[in-house]
Backbone as JSON, one array per atom type, in Angstrom:
{
  "sequence": "MKADAHPKYAPIVFHDLASGEKFLTRSTATSQKTIEWEDGNTYPVIDVEISAASHPFYTGKQRIMDSAGRVERFNARFKNFGKK",
  "N": [[13.59, 25.23, 48.89], [13.14, 23.14, 46.0], [10.09, 22.99, 44.26], [7.97, 20.19, 43.55], [10.01, 18.24, 43.33], [10.16, 15.64, 44.12], [8.66, 12.41, 43.45], [5.11, 11.67, 43.47], [3.76, 10.25, 46.39], [1.68, 7.79, 47.09], [-1.29, 5.85, 48.04], [-1.48, 2.44, 46.95], [-2.42, -0.64, 45.38], [-1.0, -3.83, 45.45], [-1.03, -6.74, 43.56], [-0.51, -10.06, 43.9], [0.19, -12.36, 41.55], [0.81, -15.07, 41.66], [-0.13, -16.11, 44.13], [-2.55, -14.88, 44.44], [-3.1, -13.06, 46.38], [-3.78, -9.78, 47.64], [-2.51, -6.6, 48.56], [-2.62, -3.5, 50.27], [-0.68, -0.64, 50.13], [1.7, 2.08, 50.37], [3.27, 3.86, 47.75], [5.58, 5.11, 45.23], [5.12, 4.2, 42.75], [3.01, 3.94, 39.87], [-0.12, 3.26, 38.15], [-2.36, 2.61, 35.45], [-4.43, 0.86, 35.66], [-7.11, 0.07, 37.82], [-8.63, -0.76, 41.02], [-11.34, -1.61, 43.17], [-11.12, -1.28, 46.58], [-11.44, -2.92, 49.82], [-12.35, -0.97, 51.58], [-14.02, 0.58, 50.09], [-12.93, 2.56, 48.51], [-11.29, 3.51, 45.44], [-8.3, 2.35, 44.06], [-5.11, 2.53, 42.37], [-3.75, -0.4, 40.79], [-1.11, -2.76, 40.78], [0.13, -5.53, 39.13], [2.07, -8.18, 40.27], [4.53, -10.71, 39.76], [5.58, -12.29, 41.81], [5.66, -12.23, 45.36], [6.14, -11.59, 48.89], [4.09, -13.17, 49.77], [4.03, -15.4, 48.16], [6.62, -16.26, 47.7], [9.08, -18.8, 48.01], [11.03, -18.58, 50.07], [9.82, -17.06, 52.1], [7.41, -18.41, 52.52], [8.07, -21.02, 53.06], [7.54, -23.17, 51.52], [8.63, -25.19, 48.99], [8.86, -25.08, 45.49], [8.79, -27.53, 42.99], [10.89, -27.8, 40.28], [11.14, -28.68, 36.86], [14.04, -29.89, 35.92], [15.26, -31.69, 34.29], [14.69, -31.52, 31.54], [15.97, -29.13, 30.94], [18.68, -29.73, 31.34], [19.08, -31.68, 29.37], [18.61, -30.14, 27.05], [20.74, -28.32, 27.26], [22.97, -30.06, 27.06], [22.53, -31.06, 24.46], [22.82, -28.74, 22.96], [25.51, -28.03, 23.35], [27.03, -30.25, 22.63], [28.96, -30.63, 20.66], [30.9, -28.83, 21.26], [34.13, -27.55, 21.35], [35.21, -29.61, 19.87], [36.97, -30.65, 16.92]],
  "CA": [[13.59, 23.94, 48.23], [12.43, 23.08, 44.74], [8.76, 22.37, 44.27], [7.8, 19.04, 42.66], [11.29, 17.55, 43.15], [9.97, 14.23, 44.43], [7.43, 11.84, 42.88], [3.95, 11.58, 44.37], [3.74, 9.07, 47.23], [0.24, 7.59, 47.27], [-1.7, 4.46, 48.26], [-1.56, 1.59, 45.75], [-2.65, -2.06, 45.68], [-0.18, -4.79, 44.73], [-1.73, -8.01, 43.4], [0.41, -11.17, 43.66], [-0.46, -13.26, 40.59], [1.07, -16.46, 42.03], [-0.96, -16.54, 45.25], [-3.85, -14.23, 44.39], [-3.24, -12.14, 47.49], [-3.67, -8.36, 47.34], [-2.24, -5.8, 49.74], [-2.63, -2.06, 50.09], [0.47, 0.02, 50.72], [1.99, 3.35, 49.73], [4.4, 3.75, 46.84], [5.67, 6.11, 44.18], [4.74, 3.53, 41.51], [1.66, 4.28, 39.42], [-0.72, 2.35, 37.19], [-3.64, 3.04, 34.89], [-5.4, -0.15, 36.08], [-7.6, 0.37, 39.17], [-9.43, -1.78, 41.7], [-12.05, -1.11, 44.35], [-10.61, -1.96, 47.76], [-12.43, -3.3, 50.84], [-12.89, 0.22, 52.24], [-14.9, 1.26, 49.16], [-12.18, 3.49, 47.68], [-10.66, 2.96, 44.25], [-6.87, 2.57, 44.07], [-4.39, 1.89, 41.26], [-3.28, -1.74, 41.13], [0.03, -3.27, 40.02], [0.25, -6.99, 39.2], [3.45, -8.65, 40.43], [4.63, -12.16, 39.58], [5.89, -12.96, 43.08], [5.83, -11.34, 46.5], [6.37, -12.35, 50.11], [2.97, -14.1, 49.95], [4.21, -16.61, 47.37], [8.03, -16.62, 47.55], [9.4, -19.96, 48.85], [11.8, -18.2, 51.26], [8.9, -16.58, 53.13], [6.32, -19.34, 52.78], [8.61, -22.3, 53.52], [7.12, -24.2, 50.57], [9.51, -25.23, 47.82], [8.24, -25.56, 44.27], [9.66, -28.44, 42.25], [11.04, -27.38, 38.89], [11.62, -29.73, 35.98], [15.37, -29.52, 35.43], [15.76, -32.71, 33.36], [14.6, -30.97, 30.2], [16.99, -28.1, 30.79], [19.98, -30.39, 31.22], [19.13, -32.3, 28.05], [18.77, -29.08, 26.04], [22.1, -27.82, 27.39], [23.88, -31.07, 26.49], [22.33, -31.11, 23.02], [23.34, -27.52, 22.37], [26.96, -27.94, 23.45], [27.65, -31.57, 22.49], [30.13, -30.55, 19.78], [31.73, -27.7, 21.68], [35.53, -27.9, 21.57], [35.65, -30.67, 18.94], [37.38, -30.14, 15.6]],
  "C": [[12.79, 24.01, 46.94], [11.06, 22.44, 44.93], [8.74, 21.22, 43.27], [9.11, 18.3, 42.37], [11.14, 16.04, 43.36], [8.69, 13.7, 43.8], [6.33, 11.74, 43.94], [3.97, 10.23, 45.08], [2.3, 8.83, 47.64], [-0.08, 6.12, 47.53], [-1.84, 3.71, 46.93], [-1.75, 0.14, 46.21], [-1.7, -2.89, 44.82], [-0.91, -6.13, 44.74], [-0.71, -9.08, 43.02], [-0.3, -12.18, 42.77], [-0.27, -14.73, 40.97], [0.14, -16.95, 43.13], [-2.36, -15.94, 45.22], [-4.07, -13.21, 45.49], [-3.04, -10.7, 47.03], [-3.36, -7.62, 48.63], [-2.12, -4.33, 49.38], [-1.45, -1.47, 50.83], [0.63, 1.37, 50.06], [3.26, 3.2, 48.9], [4.43, 4.93, 45.89], [5.31, 5.51, 42.83], [3.29, 3.91, 41.16], [1.17, 3.26, 38.4], [-2.03, 2.94, 36.68], [-4.77, 2.1, 35.31], [-5.82, 0.15, 37.53], [-8.43, -0.79, 39.7], [-10.15, -1.11, 42.87], [-11.63, -1.94, 45.54], [-11.73, -2.19, 48.76], [-13.06, -2.1, 51.53], [-13.8, 1.05, 51.33], [-14.2, 2.27, 48.26], [-11.56, 2.77, 46.49], [-9.19, 3.35, 44.25], [-6.25, 1.99, 42.8], [-3.86, 0.54, 41.72], [-2.13, -2.12, 40.2], [0.09, -4.78, 40.24], [1.73, -7.35, 39.29], [3.46, -10.17, 40.31], [4.82, -12.88, 40.9], [6.08, -11.91, 44.16], [6.11, -12.21, 47.73], [5.26, -13.38, 50.35], [3.18, -15.4, 49.19], [5.67, -17.05, 47.21], [8.38, -17.77, 48.5], [10.21, -19.61, 50.11], [10.89, -17.79, 52.4], [7.82, -17.58, 53.48], [6.81, -20.67, 53.34], [8.23, -23.45, 52.61], [7.99, -24.12, 49.33], [8.73, -25.75, 46.63], [9.25, -26.42, 43.53], [9.68, -28.0, 40.8], [11.58, -28.55, 38.09], [12.97, -29.31, 35.4], [15.91, -30.54, 34.44], [15.73, -32.2, 31.93], [15.65, -29.91, 29.93], [18.36, -28.7, 30.58], [20.12, -31.02, 29.84], [19.3, -31.27, 26.95], [20.18, -28.51, 26.07], [23.1, -28.78, 26.75], [23.73, -31.15, 24.98], [22.93, -29.88, 22.34], [24.87, -27.5, 22.32], [27.66, -29.29, 23.28], [28.89, -31.54, 21.62], [31.08, -29.41, 20.15], [33.17, -28.19, 21.95], [36.06, -28.99, 20.68], [36.0, -30.02, 17.61], [37.04, -31.1, 14.53]]
}
């Protein structure tokens, strides 16, 4: 078999920016940013926008989004579409 055919699989911390939760797992992803974990070791950390800790499907909490502004912008943009 070829040597060095696969990427390094190492411990890494993922930080959910939406909920603030951090979890230690193993991954092939890498980062220059590091954090000291609860066990005293230093691990690379990757910031993620959303994870199972903050996603509405897993938490059961729905976030309300303002869609009125989006509809108004859409209607304003395409109000003359198809007219001659």
